[in-house]
XYZ file of C-alpha atoms in Angstrom:
69
model
C 59.546 109.661 121.612
C 62.318 107.239 121.098
C 61.467 105.083 118.114
C 63.476 102.186 119.408
C 61.265 102.023 122.533
C 57.886 102.335 120.838
C 56.075 99.943 118.571
C 56.272 101.968 115.353
C 56.160 99.911 112.170
C 59.144 100.158 109.849
C 56.865 101.428 107.054
C 55.983 104.435 109.172
C 59.633 105.112 109.956
C 60.435 104.960 106.247
C 57.624 107.314 105.508
C 58.749 109.821 108.092
C 62.324 109.631 106.767
C 61.132 110.125 103.125
C 58.860 113.067 104.117
C 61.840 114.613 106.024
C 64.148 114.219 103.029
C 61.515 115.772 100.705
C 61.006 118.795 103.019
C 64.757 119.261 103.206
C 65.089 118.987 99.443
C 62.428 121.705 98.998
C 64.144 123.879 101.567
C 67.388 123.418 99.750
C 65.853 124.396 96.423
C 64.173 127.417 97.906
C 67.491 128.340 99.627
C 69.381 128.118 96.416
C 66.847 130.132 94.599
C 67.056 132.796 97.295
C 70.790 132.885 97.087
C 70.682 133.251 93.303
C 68.324 136.165 93.653
C 70.480 137.847 96.313
C 73.529 137.384 94.139
C 71.722 139.011 91.184
C 70.748 141.917 93.375
C 74.317 142.343 94.775
C 75.694 142.292 91.208
C 73.250 145.071 90.348
C 74.206 146.946 93.509
C 70.731 146.744 95.104
C 71.484 144.868 98.358
C 73.908 142.772 100.178
C 73.480 139.293 101.648
C 73.006 139.236 105.420
C 73.622 135.488 105.676
C 76.961 134.308 106.867
C 78.992 131.535 105.167
C 78.574 129.504 108.351
C 74.765 129.526 107.953
C 75.055 128.195 104.468
C 77.372 125.484 105.728
C 74.986 124.471 108.380
C 72.131 124.054 106.028
C 74.258 122.068 103.468
C 75.404 119.804 106.345
C 71.876 119.131 107.509
C 70.753 118.232 103.998
C 73.703 115.800 103.575
C 73.193 114.180 107.029
C 69.477 113.585 106.681
C 69.116 112.655 103.073
C 72.363 110.907 102.158
C 73.220 108.433 104.855
């Protein structure tokens, strides 16, 4: 649904935006915690990260775009 073509009150749009930012913030925190855990394991020689730098960049870009206009 295109918000510009529907009769959605501004307060609802603001709530959706805030909820989205909060969810992205929580995902970012979880992502950072996971990366720290993976780095600890790599330092100990247990495992190696299978996530590419481009995946990290994409997540960081999404967080910046949605929550820091």
